[in-house]
mmCIF file with all atom_site columns, C-alpha atoms in Angstrom:
data_model
loop_
_atom_site.group_PDB
_atom_site.id
_atom_site.type_symbol
_atom_site.label_atom_id
_atom_site.label_alt_id
_atom_site.label_comp_id
_atom_site.label_asym_id
_atom_site.label_entity_id
_atom_site.label_seq_id
_atom_site.pdbx_PDB_ins_code
_atom_site.Cartn_x
_atom_site.Cartn_y
_atom_site.Cartn_z
_atom_site.occupancy
_atom_site.B_iso_or_equiv
_atom_site.pdbx_formal_charge
_atom_site.auth_seq_id
_atom_site.auth_comp_id
_atom_site.auth_asym_id
_atom_site.auth_atom_id
_atom_site.pdbx_PDB_model_num
ATOM 1   C CA . GLN A 1 1   ? 101.580 106.919 80.130  1.00 94.00 ? 1   GLN A CA 1
ATOM 2   C CA . VAL A 1 2   ? 99.242  107.354 83.071  1.00 96.00 ? 2   VAL A CA 1
ATOM 3   C CA . GLN A 1 3   ? 100.820 109.049 86.073  1.00 98.00 ? 3   GLN A CA 1
ATOM 4   C CA . LEU A 1 4   ? 99.288  109.868 89.436  1.00 98.00 ? 4   LEU A CA 1
ATOM 5   C CA . VAL A 1 5   ? 101.441 111.826 91.865  1.00 98.00 ? 5   VAL A CA 1
ATOM 6   C CA . GLU A 1 6   ? 100.254 112.476 95.401  1.00 98.00 ? 6   GLU A CA 1
ATOM 7   C CA . SER A 1 7   ? 101.515 115.301 97.583  1.00 98.00 ? 7   SER A CA 1
ATOM 8   C CA . GLY A 1 8   ? 100.626 117.061 100.798 1.00 97.00 ? 8   GLY A CA 1
ATOM 9   C CA . GLY A 1 9   ? 101.274 114.272 103.273 1.00 97.00 ? 9   GLY A CA 1
ATOM 10  C CA . GLY A 1 10  ? 103.094 114.801 106.535 1.00 97.00 ? 10  GLY A CA 1
ATOM 11  C CA . VAL A 1 11  ? 102.904 114.760 110.314 1.00 98.00 ? 11  VAL A CA 1
ATOM 12  C CA . VAL A 1 12  ? 99.945  116.504 111.916 1.00 98.00 ? 12  VAL A CA 1
ATOM 13  C CA . GLN A 1 13  ? 98.532  116.731 115.432 1.00 98.00 ? 13  GLN A CA 1
ATOM 14  C CA . PRO A 1 14  ? 95.202  115.129 116.311 1.00 98.00 ? 14  PRO A CA 1
ATOM 15  C CA . GLY A 1 15  ? 92.289  117.435 115.546 1.00 98.00 ? 15  GLY A CA 1
ATOM 16  C CA . LYS A 1 16  ? 94.181  119.322 112.868 1.00 98.00 ? 16  LYS A CA 1
ATOM 17  C CA . SER A 1 17  ? 93.667  119.381 109.083 1.00 98.00 ? 17  SER A CA 1
ATOM 18  C CA . LEU A 1 18  ? 95.617  118.350 106.010 1.00 98.00 ? 18  LEU A CA 1
ATOM 19  C CA . ARG A 1 19  ? 94.901  118.486 102.283 1.00 98.00 ? 19  ARG A CA 1
ATOM 20  C CA . LEU A 1 20  ? 96.225  115.872 99.906  1.00 98.00 ? 20  LEU A CA 1
ATOM 21  C CA . SER A 1 21  ? 96.590  116.477 96.191  1.00 98.00 ? 21  SER A CA 1
ATOM 22  C CA . CYS A 1 22  ? 96.926  114.027 93.321  1.00 98.00 ? 22  CYS A CA 1
ATOM 23  C CA . ALA A 1 23  ? 98.256  115.366 90.022  1.00 98.00 ? 23  ALA A CA 1
ATOM 24  C CA . ALA A 1 24  ? 97.110  113.294 87.065  1.00 98.00 ? 24  ALA A CA 1
ATOM 25  C CA . SER A 1 25  ? 98.617  113.025 83.603  1.00 98.00 ? 25  SER A CA 1
ATOM 26  C CA . GLY A 1 26  ? 98.620  110.716 80.611  1.00 97.00 ? 26  GLY A CA 1
ATOM 27  C CA . PHE A 1 27  ? 94.842  110.419 80.296  1.00 97.00 ? 27  PHE A CA 1
ATOM 28  C CA . THR A 1 28  ? 91.781  112.650 79.952  1.00 97.00 ? 28  THR A CA 1
ATOM 29  C CA . PHE A 1 29  ? 91.232  113.327 83.653  1.00 98.00 ? 29  PHE A CA 1
ATOM 30  C CA . SER A 1 30  ? 87.738  114.799 83.250  1.00 97.00 ? 30  SER A CA 1
ATOM 31  C CA . ARG A 1 31  ? 86.394  111.524 81.844  1.00 97.00 ? 31  ARG A CA 1
ATOM 32  C CA . TYR A 1 32  ? 87.147  109.336 84.853  1.00 97.00 ? 32  TYR A CA 1
ATOM 33  C CA . GLY A 1 33  ? 86.004  108.870 88.399  1.00 97.00 ? 33  GLY A CA 1
ATOM 34  C CA . MET A 1 34  ? 88.767  108.974 90.981  1.00 98.00 ? 34  MET A CA 1
ATOM 35  C CA . HIS A 1 35  ? 89.290  107.500 94.430  1.00 98.00 ? 35  HIS A CA 1
ATOM 36  C CA . TRP A 1 36  ? 91.373  107.676 97.571  1.00 98.00 ? 36  TRP A CA 1
ATOM 37  C CA . VAL A 1 37  ? 92.464  104.430 99.219  1.00 98.00 ? 37  VAL A CA 1
ATOM 38  C CA . ARG A 1 38  ? 94.557  104.216 102.376 1.00 98.00 ? 38  ARG A CA 1
ATOM 39  C CA . GLN A 1 39  ? 96.793  101.660 104.033 1.00 98.00 ? 39  GLN A CA 1
ATOM 40  C CA . ALA A 1 40  ? 97.658  101.874 107.709 1.00 98.00 ? 40  ALA A CA 1
ATOM 41  C CA . PRO A 1 41  ? 101.174 100.728 108.666 1.00 97.00 ? 41  PRO A CA 1
ATOM 42  C CA . GLY A 1 42  ? 101.438 96.955  108.256 1.00 95.00 ? 42  GLY A CA 1
ATOM 43  C CA . LYS A 1 43  ? 97.749  96.655  107.402 1.00 97.00 ? 43  LYS A CA 1
ATOM 44  C CA . GLY A 1 44  ? 95.582  96.011  104.376 1.00 97.00 ? 44  GLY A CA 1
ATOM 45  C CA . LEU A 1 45  ? 93.872  98.345  101.948 1.00 98.00 ? 45  LEU A CA 1
ATOM 46  C CA . GLU A 1 46  ? 90.873  100.486 102.886 1.00 98.00 ? 46  GLU A CA 1
ATOM 47  C CA . TRP A 1 47  ? 88.811  102.415 100.367 1.00 98.00 ? 47  TRP A CA 1
ATOM 48  C CA . VAL A 1 48  ? 88.231  105.969 101.628 1.00 98.00 ? 48  VAL A CA 1
ATOM 49  C CA . ALA A 1 49  ? 86.373  108.106 99.102  1.00 98.00 ? 49  ALA A CA 1
ATOM 50  C CA . ALA A 1 50  ? 85.272  108.376 95.486  1.00 97.00 ? 50  ALA A CA 1
ATOM 51  C CA . ILE A 1 51  ? 84.212  111.163 93.168  1.00 98.00 ? 51  ILE A CA 1
ATOM 52  C CA . SER A 1 52  ? 82.450  110.755 89.844  1.00 97.00 ? 52  SER A CA 1
ATOM 53  C CA . TYR A 1 53  ? 83.950  111.910 86.568  1.00 97.00 ? 53  TYR A CA 1
ATOM 54  C CA . ASP A 1 54  ? 81.933  115.135 86.640  1.00 96.00 ? 54  ASP A CA 1
ATOM 55  C CA . GLY A 1 55  ? 82.216  115.751 90.379  1.00 94.00 ? 55  GLY A CA 1
ATOM 56  C CA . SER A 1 56  ? 78.476  115.440 90.913  1.00 96.00 ? 56  SER A CA 1
ATOM 57  C CA . ASN A 1 57  ? 78.654  112.374 93.170  1.00 97.00 ? 57  ASN A CA 1
ATOM 58  C CA . GLN A 1 58  ? 80.883  111.606 96.130  1.00 98.00 ? 58  GLN A CA 1
ATOM 59  C CA . HIS A 1 59  ? 80.991  108.566 98.379  1.00 97.00 ? 59  HIS A CA 1
ATOM 60  C CA . TYR A 1 60  ? 82.828  108.023 101.654 1.00 98.00 ? 60  TYR A CA 1
ATOM 61  C CA . VAL A 1 61  ? 83.608  105.217 104.049 1.00 98.00 ? 61  VAL A CA 1
ATOM 62  C CA . ASP A 1 62  ? 81.621  105.723 107.250 1.00 97.00 ? 62  ASP A CA 1
ATOM 63  C CA . SER A 1 63  ? 84.699  106.387 109.386 1.00 97.00 ? 63  SER A CA 1
ATOM 64  C CA . VAL A 1 64  ? 85.541  109.605 107.492 1.00 98.00 ? 64  VAL A CA 1
ATOM 65  C CA . LYS A 1 65  ? 82.071  110.948 106.717 1.00 98.00 ? 65  LYS A CA 1
ATOM 66  C CA . GLY A 1 66  ? 81.712  114.530 107.901 1.00 97.00 ? 66  GLY A CA 1
ATOM 67  C CA . ARG A 1 67  ? 85.488  114.912 108.303 1.00 98.00 ? 67  ARG A CA 1
ATOM 68  C CA . PHE A 1 68  ? 86.964  114.268 104.827 1.00 98.00 ? 68  PHE A CA 1
ATOM 69  C CA . THR A 1 69  ? 85.960  115.880 101.536 1.00 98.00 ? 69  THR A CA 1
ATOM 70  C CA . ILE A 1 70  ? 86.964  114.635 98.097  1.00 98.00 ? 70  ILE A CA 1
ATOM 71  C CA . SER A 1 71  ? 87.009  117.126 95.236  1.00 98.00 ? 71  SER A CA 1
ATOM 72  C CA . ARG A 1 72  ? 88.541  117.650 91.822  1.00 98.00 ? 72  ARG A CA 1
ATOM 73  C CA . ASP A 1 73  ? 89.750  120.465 89.600  1.00 98.00 ? 73  ASP A CA 1
ATOM 74  C CA . ASP A 1 74  ? 89.589  119.319 86.003  1.00 97.00 ? 74  ASP A CA 1
ATOM 75  C CA . SER A 1 75  ? 91.304  122.499 84.790  1.00 97.00 ? 75  SER A CA 1
ATOM 76  C CA . GLN A 1 76  ? 94.345  121.449 86.840  1.00 98.00 ? 76  GLN A CA 1
ATOM 77  C CA . ASN A 1 77  ? 93.938  117.671 86.352  1.00 98.00 ? 77  ASN A CA 1
ATOM 78  C CA . THR A 1 78  ? 94.090  117.381 90.127  1.00 98.00 ? 78  THR A CA 1
ATOM 79  C CA . LEU A 1 79  ? 92.227  115.360 92.736  1.00 98.00 ? 79  LEU A CA 1
ATOM 80  C CA . TYR A 1 80  ? 92.037  116.498 96.352  1.00 98.00 ? 80  TYR A CA 1
ATOM 81  C CA . LEU A 1 81  ? 91.271  115.065 99.760  1.00 98.00 ? 81  LEU A CA 1
ATOM 82  C CA . GLN A 1 82  ? 90.589  117.609 102.495 1.00 98.00 ? 82  GLN A CA 1
ATOM 83  C CA . MET A 1 83  ? 91.025  115.892 105.841 1.00 98.00 ? 83  MET A CA 1
ATOM 84  C CA . ASN A 1 84  ? 89.721  117.655 108.956 1.00 98.00 ? 84  ASN A CA 1
ATOM 85  C CA . SER A 1 85  ? 89.543  116.622 112.612 1.00 98.00 ? 85  SER A CA 1
ATOM 86  C CA . LEU A 1 86  ? 92.279  114.076 112.052 1.00 98.00 ? 86  LEU A CA 1
ATOM 87  C CA . ARG A 1 87  ? 92.615  111.139 114.422 1.00 98.00 ? 87  ARG A CA 1
ATOM 88  C CA . ALA A 1 88  ? 95.445  108.761 115.204 1.00 98.00 ? 88  ALA A CA 1
ATOM 89  C CA . GLU A 1 89  ? 93.579  106.026 113.336 1.00 98.00 ? 89  GLU A CA 1
ATOM 90  C CA . ASP A 1 90  ? 93.798  108.091 110.126 1.00 98.00 ? 90  ASP A CA 1
ATOM 91  C CA . THR A 1 91  ? 97.554  107.443 110.060 1.00 98.00 ? 91  THR A CA 1
ATOM 92  C CA . ALA A 1 92  ? 98.228  105.688 106.762 1.00 98.00 ? 92  ALA A CA 1
ATOM 93  C CA . VAL A 1 93  ? 99.665  105.935 103.292 1.00 98.00 ? 93  VAL A CA 1
ATOM 94  C CA . TYR A 1 94  ? 97.010  107.543 101.105 1.00 98.00 ? 94  TYR A CA 1
ATOM 95  C CA . TYR A 1 95  ? 96.850  106.466 97.467  1.00 98.00 ? 95  TYR A CA 1
ATOM 96  C CA . CYS A 1 96  ? 94.873  108.086 94.701  1.00 98.00 ? 96  CYS A CA 1
ATOM 97  C CA . ALA A 1 97  ? 93.569  105.683 92.103  1.00 98.00 ? 97  ALA A CA 1
ATOM 98  C CA . LYS A 1 98  ? 91.904  105.994 88.702  1.00 98.00 ? 98  LYS A CA 1
ATOM 99  C CA . ASP A 1 99  ? 88.501  104.382 88.248  1.00 96.00 ? 99  ASP A CA 1
ATOM 100 C CA . THR A 1 100 ? 87.772  102.255 85.180  1.00 92.00 ? 100 THR A CA 1
ATOM 101 C CA . GLY A 1 101 ? 84.097  102.066 86.058  1.00 85.00 ? 101 GLY A CA 1
ATOM 102 C CA . SER A 1 102 ? 84.575  98.714  87.764  1.00 87.00 ? 102 SER A CA 1
ATOM 103 C CA . THR A 1 103 ? 87.940  98.801  89.499  1.00 93.00 ? 103 THR A CA 1
ATOM 104 C CA . PHE A 1 104 ? 91.172  100.781 89.868  1.00 92.00 ? 104 PHE A CA 1
ATOM 105 C CA . ASP A 1 105 ? 93.533  100.478 86.926  1.00 94.00 ? 105 ASP A CA 1
ATOM 106 C CA . TYR A 1 106 ? 96.260  102.914 88.009  1.00 97.00 ? 106 TYR A CA 1
ATOM 107 C CA . TRP A 1 107 ? 97.559  103.980 91.397  1.00 98.00 ? 107 TRP A CA 1
ATOM 108 C CA . GLY A 1 108 ? 99.862  106.698 92.634  1.00 98.00 ? 108 GLY A CA 1
ATOM 109 C CA . GLN A 1 109 ? 102.905 105.995 94.775  1.00 98.00 ? 109 GLN A CA 1
ATOM 110 C CA . GLY A 1 110 ? 101.123 107.202 97.896  1.00 98.00 ? 110 GLY A CA 1
ATOM 111 C CA . ALA A 1 111 ? 101.378 110.052 100.397 1.00 98.00 ? 111 ALA A CA 1
ATOM 112 C CA . PRO A 1 112 ? 102.175 109.176 104.022 1.00 98.00 ? 112 PRO A CA 1
ATOM 113 C CA . VAL A 1 113 ? 100.059 110.839 106.699 1.00 98.00 ? 113 VAL A CA 1
ATOM 114 C CA . THR A 1 114 ? 100.955 110.549 110.383 1.00 98.00 ? 114 THR A CA 1
ATOM 115 C CA . VAL A 1 115 ? 98.597  111.866 113.030 1.00 98.00 ? 115 VAL A CA 1
ATOM 116 C CA . SER A 1 116 ? 100.462 112.192 116.288 1.00 97.00 ? 116 SER A CA 1
ATOM 117 C CA . SER A 1 117 ? 100.935 114.643 119.125 1.00 94.00 ? 117 SER A CA 1
ATOM 118 C CA . ASP B 2 1   ? 78.838  96.700  103.859 1.00 96.00 ? 1   ASP B CA 1
ATOM 119 C CA . ILE B 2 2   ? 80.053  93.703  101.861 1.00 98.00 ? 2   ILE B CA 1
ATOM 120 C CA . VAL B 2 3   ? 82.706  91.741  103.740 1.00 98.00 ? 3   VAL B CA 1
ATOM 121 C CA . MET B 2 4   ? 85.390  90.060  101.673 1.00 98.00 ? 4   MET B CA 1
ATOM 122 C CA . THR B 2 5   ? 87.123  87.032  103.214 1.00 98.00 ? 5   THR B CA 1
ATOM 123 C CA . GLN B 2 6   ? 90.291  85.574  101.716 1.00 98.00 ? 6   GLN B CA 1
ATOM 124 C CA . THR B 2 7   ? 91.885  82.192  102.361 1.00 97.00 ? 7   THR B CA 1
ATOM 125 C CA . PRO B 2 8   ? 94.597  81.390  103.065 1.00 97.00 ? 8   PRO B CA 1
ATOM 126 C CA . LEU B 2 9   ? 96.136  84.479  104.639 1.00 97.00 ? 9   LEU B CA 1
ATOM 127 C CA . SER B 2 10  ? 99.602  83.120  103.999 1.00 96.00 ? 10  SER B CA 1
ATOM 128 C CA . SER B 2 11  ? 100.794 80.864  101.202 1.00 94.00 ? 11  SER B CA 1
ATOM 129 C CA . PRO B 2 12  ? 104.361 79.537  101.015 1.00 95.00 ? 12  PRO B CA 1
ATOM 130 C CA . VAL B 2 13  ? 104.894 78.244  97.494  1.00 96.00 ? 13  VAL B CA 1
ATOM 131 C CA . THR B 2 14  ? 107.653 76.555  95.530  1.00 96.00 ? 14  THR B CA 1
ATOM 132 C CA . LEU B 2 15  ? 108.938 78.270  92.411  1.00 96.00 ? 15  LEU B CA 1
ATOM 133 C CA . GLY B 2 16  ? 107.339 76.771  89.332  1.00 96.00 ? 16  GLY B CA 1
ATOM 134 C CA . GLN B 2 17  ? 104.445 75.293  91.284  1.00 96.00 ? 17  GLN B CA 1
ATOM 135 C CA . PRO B 2 18  ? 100.837 76.511  91.189  1.00 96.00 ? 18  PRO B CA 1
ATOM 136 C CA . ALA B 2 19  ? 99.166  78.667  93.800  1.00 97.00 ? 19  ALA B CA 1
ATOM 137 C CA . SER B 2 20  ? 95.532  79.418  94.500  1.00 97.00 ? 20  SER B CA 1
ATOM 138 C CA . ILE B 2 21  ? 93.771  82.054  96.611  1.00 98.00 ? 21  ILE B CA 1
ATOM 139 C CA . SER B 2 22  ? 90.084  82.034  97.475  1.00 98.00 ? 22  SER B CA 1
ATOM 140 C CA . CYS B 2 23  ? 87.853  85.019  98.142  1.00 98.00 ? 23  CYS B CA 1
ATOM 141 C CA . ARG B 2 24  ? 84.314  84.884  99.466  1.00 98.00 ? 24  ARG B CA 1
ATOM 142 C CA . SER B 2 25  ? 81.913  87.809  99.711  1.00 98.00 ? 25  SER B CA 1
ATOM 143 C CA . SER B 2 26  ? 79.216  88.191  102.360 1.00 98.00 ? 26  SER B CA 1
ATOM 144 C CA . GLN B 2 27  ? 76.623  88.773  99.627  1.00 98.00 ? 27  GLN B CA 1
ATOM 145 C CA . SER B 2 28  ? 76.344  88.309  95.898  1.00 98.00 ? 28  SER B CA 1
ATOM 146 C CA . LEU B 2 29  ? 78.560  90.585  93.835  1.00 98.00 ? 29  LEU B CA 1
ATOM 147 C CA . VAL B 2 30  ? 76.254  90.513  90.829  1.00 97.00 ? 30  VAL B CA 1
ATOM 148 C CA . HIS B 2 31  ? 75.382  94.124  90.036  1.00 96.00 ? 31  HIS B CA 1
ATOM 149 C CA . SER B 2 32  ? 71.962  95.197  88.808  1.00 96.00 ? 32  SER B CA 1
ATOM 150 C CA . ASP B 2 33  ? 73.584  95.711  85.392  1.00 96.00 ? 33  ASP B CA 1
ATOM 151 C CA . GLY B 2 34  ? 74.448  92.005  85.275  1.00 96.00 ? 34  GLY B CA 1
ATOM 152 C CA . ASN B 2 35  ? 78.191  92.429  85.763  1.00 96.00 ? 35  ASN B CA 1
ATOM 153 C CA . THR B 2 36  ? 80.175  91.106  88.709  1.00 98.00 ? 36  THR B CA 1
ATOM 154 C CA . TYR B 2 37  ? 82.712  93.650  89.892  1.00 98.00 ? 37  TYR B CA 1
ATOM 155 C CA . LEU B 2 38  ? 85.329  91.451  91.520  1.00 98.00 ? 38  LEU B CA 1
ATOM 156 C CA . SER B 2 39  ? 88.984  92.326  91.020  1.00 98.00 ? 39  SER B CA 1
ATOM 157 C CA . TRP B 2 40  ? 92.341  91.001  92.119  1.00 98.00 ? 40  TRP B CA 1
ATOM 158 C CA . LEU B 2 41  ? 95.306  93.220  92.942  1.00 98.00 ? 41  LEU B CA 1
ATOM 159 C CA . HIS B 2 42  ? 98.945  92.494  93.788  1.00 98.00 ? 42  HIS B CA 1
ATOM 160 C CA . GLN B 2 43  ? 101.147 94.559  96.057  1.00 98.00 ? 43  GLN B CA 1
ATOM 161 C CA . ARG B 2 44  ? 104.877 94.090  96.357  1.00 96.00 ? 44  ARG B CA 1
ATOM 162 C CA . PRO B 2 45  ? 106.627 95.420  99.482  1.00 92.00 ? 45  PRO B CA 1
ATOM 163 C CA . GLY B 2 46  ? 107.001 99.191  99.390  1.00 92.00 ? 46  GLY B CA 1
ATOM 164 C CA . GLN B 2 47  ? 104.988 99.497  96.204  1.00 96.00 ? 47  GLN B CA 1
ATOM 165 C CA . PRO B 2 48  ? 101.420 100.579 95.440  1.00 97.00 ? 48  PRO B CA 1
ATOM 166 C CA . PRO B 2 49  ? 98.978  97.855  94.459  1.00 97.00 ? 49  PRO B CA 1
ATOM 167 C CA . ARG B 2 50  ? 98.609  96.992  90.802  1.00 97.00 ? 50  ARG B CA 1
ATOM 168 C CA . LEU B 2 51  ? 95.606  95.563  89.005  1.00 97.00 ? 51  LEU B CA 1
ATOM 169 C CA . LEU B 2 52  ? 95.789  91.946  87.859  1.00 98.00 ? 52  LEU B CA 1
ATOM 170 C CA . ILE B 2 53  ? 92.234  90.824  87.129  1.00 98.00 ? 53  ILE B CA 1
ATOM 171 C CA . TYR B 2 54  ? 88.933  92.671  86.790  1.00 97.00 ? 54  TYR B CA 1
ATOM 172 C CA . LYS B 2 55  ? 85.316  91.495  86.460  1.00 97.00 ? 55  LYS B CA 1
ATOM 173 C CA . ILE B 2 56  ? 86.239  88.044  87.797  1.00 98.00 ? 56  ILE B CA 1
ATOM 174 C CA . SER B 2 57  ? 88.408  86.799  84.947  1.00 98.00 ? 57  SER B CA 1
ATOM 175 C CA . ASN B 2 58  ? 89.696  89.604  82.721  1.00 97.00 ? 58  ASN B CA 1
ATOM 176 C CA . ARG B 2 59  ? 93.458  90.088  82.808  1.00 97.00 ? 59  ARG B CA 1
ATOM 177 C CA . PHE B 2 60  ? 94.587  93.708  82.853  1.00 96.00 ? 60  PHE B CA 1
ATOM 178 C CA . SER B 2 61  ? 97.004  94.933  80.198  1.00 95.00 ? 61  SER B CA 1
ATOM 179 C CA . GLY B 2 62  ? 100.465 93.425  80.581  1.00 96.00 ? 62  GLY B CA 1
ATOM 180 C CA . VAL B 2 63  ? 99.474  90.790  83.152  1.00 98.00 ? 63  VAL B CA 1
ATOM 181 C CA . PRO B 2 64  ? 101.053 87.407  82.345  1.00 97.00 ? 64  PRO B CA 1
ATOM 182 C CA . ASP B 2 65  ? 98.699  84.626  81.344  1.00 96.00 ? 65  ASP B CA 1
ATOM 183 C CA . ARG B 2 66  ? 99.866  82.470  84.258  1.00 98.00 ? 66  ARG B CA 1
ATOM 184 C CA . PHE B 2 67  ? 97.352  84.512  86.278  1.00 98.00 ? 67  PHE B CA 1
ATOM 185 C CA . SER B 2 68  ? 93.704  83.540  85.955  1.00 98.00 ? 68  SER B CA 1
ATOM 186 C CA . GLY B 2 69  ? 90.509  84.364  87.800  1.00 98.00 ? 69  GLY B CA 1
ATOM 187 C CA . SER B 2 70  ? 87.279  82.450  88.125  1.00 98.00 ? 70  SER B CA 1
ATOM 188 C CA . GLY B 2 71  ? 84.127  82.222  90.162  1.00 98.00 ? 71  GLY B CA 1
ATOM 189 C CA . ALA B 2 72  ? 80.615  83.596  90.415  1.00 98.00 ? 72  ALA B CA 1
ATOM 190 C CA . GLY B 2 73  ? 78.165  85.050  92.901  1.00 96.00 ? 73  GLY B CA 1
ATOM 191 C CA . THR B 2 74  ? 79.992  84.972  96.211  1.00 98.00 ? 74  THR B CA 1
ATOM 192 C CA . ASP B 2 75  ? 82.949  82.645  95.588  1.00 98.00 ? 75  ASP B CA 1
ATOM 193 C CA . PHE B 2 76  ? 86.014  83.557  93.579  1.00 98.00 ? 76  PHE B CA 1
ATOM 194 C CA . THR B 2 77  ? 89.496  82.206  92.974  1.00 98.00 ? 77  THR B CA 1
ATOM 195 C CA . LEU B 2 78  ? 92.802  83.566  91.743  1.00 98.00 ? 78  LEU B CA 1
ATOM 196 C CA . LYS B 2 79  ? 95.217  80.987  90.350  1.00 98.00 ? 79  LYS B CA 1
ATOM 197 C CA . ILE B 2 80  ? 98.862  81.292  89.424  1.00 98.00 ? 80  ILE B CA 1
ATOM 198 C CA . SER B 2 81  ? 99.771  78.397  87.161  1.00 97.00 ? 81  SER B CA 1
ATOM 199 C CA . ARG B 2 82  ? 103.523 78.486  87.852  1.00 97.00 ? 82  ARG B CA 1
ATOM 200 C CA . VAL B 2 83  ? 104.796 80.853  90.532  1.00 97.00 ? 83  VAL B CA 1
ATOM 201 C CA . GLU B 2 84  ? 107.767 83.032  89.635  1.00 96.00 ? 84  GLU B CA 1
ATOM 202 C CA . GLY B 2 85  ? 109.959 85.068  91.982  1.00 95.00 ? 85  GLY B CA 1
ATOM 203 C CA . GLU B 2 86  ? 108.314 88.357  91.005  1.00 96.00 ? 86  GLU B CA 1
ATOM 204 C CA . ASP B 2 87  ? 104.952 87.016  92.180  1.00 97.00 ? 87  ASP B CA 1
ATOM 205 C CA . VAL B 2 88  ? 105.790 87.381  95.877  1.00 97.00 ? 88  VAL B CA 1
ATOM 206 C CA . GLY B 2 89  ? 103.819 89.939  97.830  1.00 98.00 ? 89  GLY B CA 1
ATOM 207 C CA . VAL B 2 90  ? 100.262 90.386  99.018  1.00 98.00 ? 90  VAL B CA 1
ATOM 208 C CA . TYR B 2 91  ? 97.216  89.652  96.902  1.00 98.00 ? 91  TYR B CA 1
ATOM 209 C CA . TYR B 2 92  ? 93.887  91.357  97.539  1.00 98.00 ? 92  TYR B CA 1
ATOM 210 C CA . CYS B 2 93  ? 90.434  90.687  96.184  1.00 98.00 ? 93  CYS B CA 1
ATOM 211 C CA . MET B 2 94  ? 88.168  93.696  95.950  1.00 98.00 ? 94  MET B CA 1
ATOM 212 C CA . GLN B 2 95  ? 84.500  94.282  95.226  1.00 98.00 ? 95  GLN B CA 1
ATOM 213 C CA . ALA B 2 96  ? 83.177  97.344  93.402  1.00 97.00 ? 96  ALA B CA 1
ATOM 214 C CA . THR B 2 97  ? 79.579  96.238  93.101  1.00 97.00 ? 97  THR B CA 1
ATOM 215 C CA . GLN B 2 98  ? 78.391  98.594  95.795  1.00 96.00 ? 98  GLN B CA 1
ATOM 216 C CA . PHE B 2 99  ? 79.770  101.402 97.945  1.00 96.00 ? 99  PHE B CA 1
ATOM 217 C CA . PRO B 2 100 ? 81.734  101.231 100.124 1.00 97.00 ? 100 PRO B CA 1
ATOM 218 C CA . TRP B 2 101 ? 84.123  99.305  97.895  1.00 97.00 ? 101 TRP B CA 1
ATOM 219 C CA . THR B 2 102 ? 85.795  96.728  100.098 1.00 98.00 ? 102 THR B CA 1
ATOM 220 C CA . PHE B 2 103 ? 88.932  94.600  100.070 1.00 98.00 ? 103 PHE B CA 1
ATOM 221 C CA . GLY B 2 104 ? 89.822  91.205  101.431 1.00 98.00 ? 104 GLY B CA 1
ATOM 222 C CA . GLN B 2 105 ? 92.385  91.042  104.235 1.00 98.00 ? 105 GLN B CA 1
ATOM 223 C CA . GLY B 2 106 ? 95.154  90.107  101.833 1.00 98.00 ? 106 GLY B CA 1
ATOM 224 C CA . THR B 2 107 ? 97.034  86.869  101.181 1.00 98.00 ? 107 THR B CA 1
ATOM 225 C CA . LYS B 2 108 ? 100.798 86.922  101.538 1.00 98.00 ? 108 LYS B CA 1
ATOM 226 C CA . VAL B 2 109 ? 102.566 84.775  98.948  1.00 97.00 ? 109 VAL B CA 1
ATOM 227 C CA . GLU B 2 110 ? 106.168 83.907  99.691  1.00 96.00 ? 110 GLU B CA 1
ATOM 228 C CA . ILE B 2 111 ? 108.680 81.456  98.280  1.00 94.00 ? 111 ILE B CA 1
ATOM 229 C CA . LYS B 2 112 ? 109.484 78.375  100.342 1.00 91.00 ? 112 LYS B CA 1
#
């Protein structure tokens, strides 16, 4: 069965960096695009970033452009989100999600990130 | 960016009764390939979202047939024919026609 397991979340000071990982199993990782979606405490869902199945294309929400980088390592079946220059408004649970080509069909349990001094 | 607007934002329902959620997009969701990439997701408290419906009206694997989606262009609807206790939570519409993919604000369904 498909499993997505995020790790790397935690508490970090404003301006610092954090890298999230998402370990994938149960499907052929290299065939699918992948995404990061976040949810601030008590708020709705916000799409953050996407990477194509072959890593050749990335897309970002405007609020993270230039600060976050999505990447993948198909040899490790792992998705990453490098987050630099973190701000208080980046505080959220970060989910990785598998792309069907038209939506997300599977989600991880989420990694909480708190940006606070 | 495409703005997704859901109504209502809160929906108290009686067990066994129907429920309906509307979603309107700020522009047409018809992709250049002819498909309309509108999905519905459900999130229970403390859980990640799960996919219910994709491309307007296609139920995802394992989703009960009491859930149905309809609509076209900019107006879409999710219907639950008979609400069950496990249906409580927040429902989101989402468009994947163009980046950035965007979600509605969410509709909270609770039992009266």
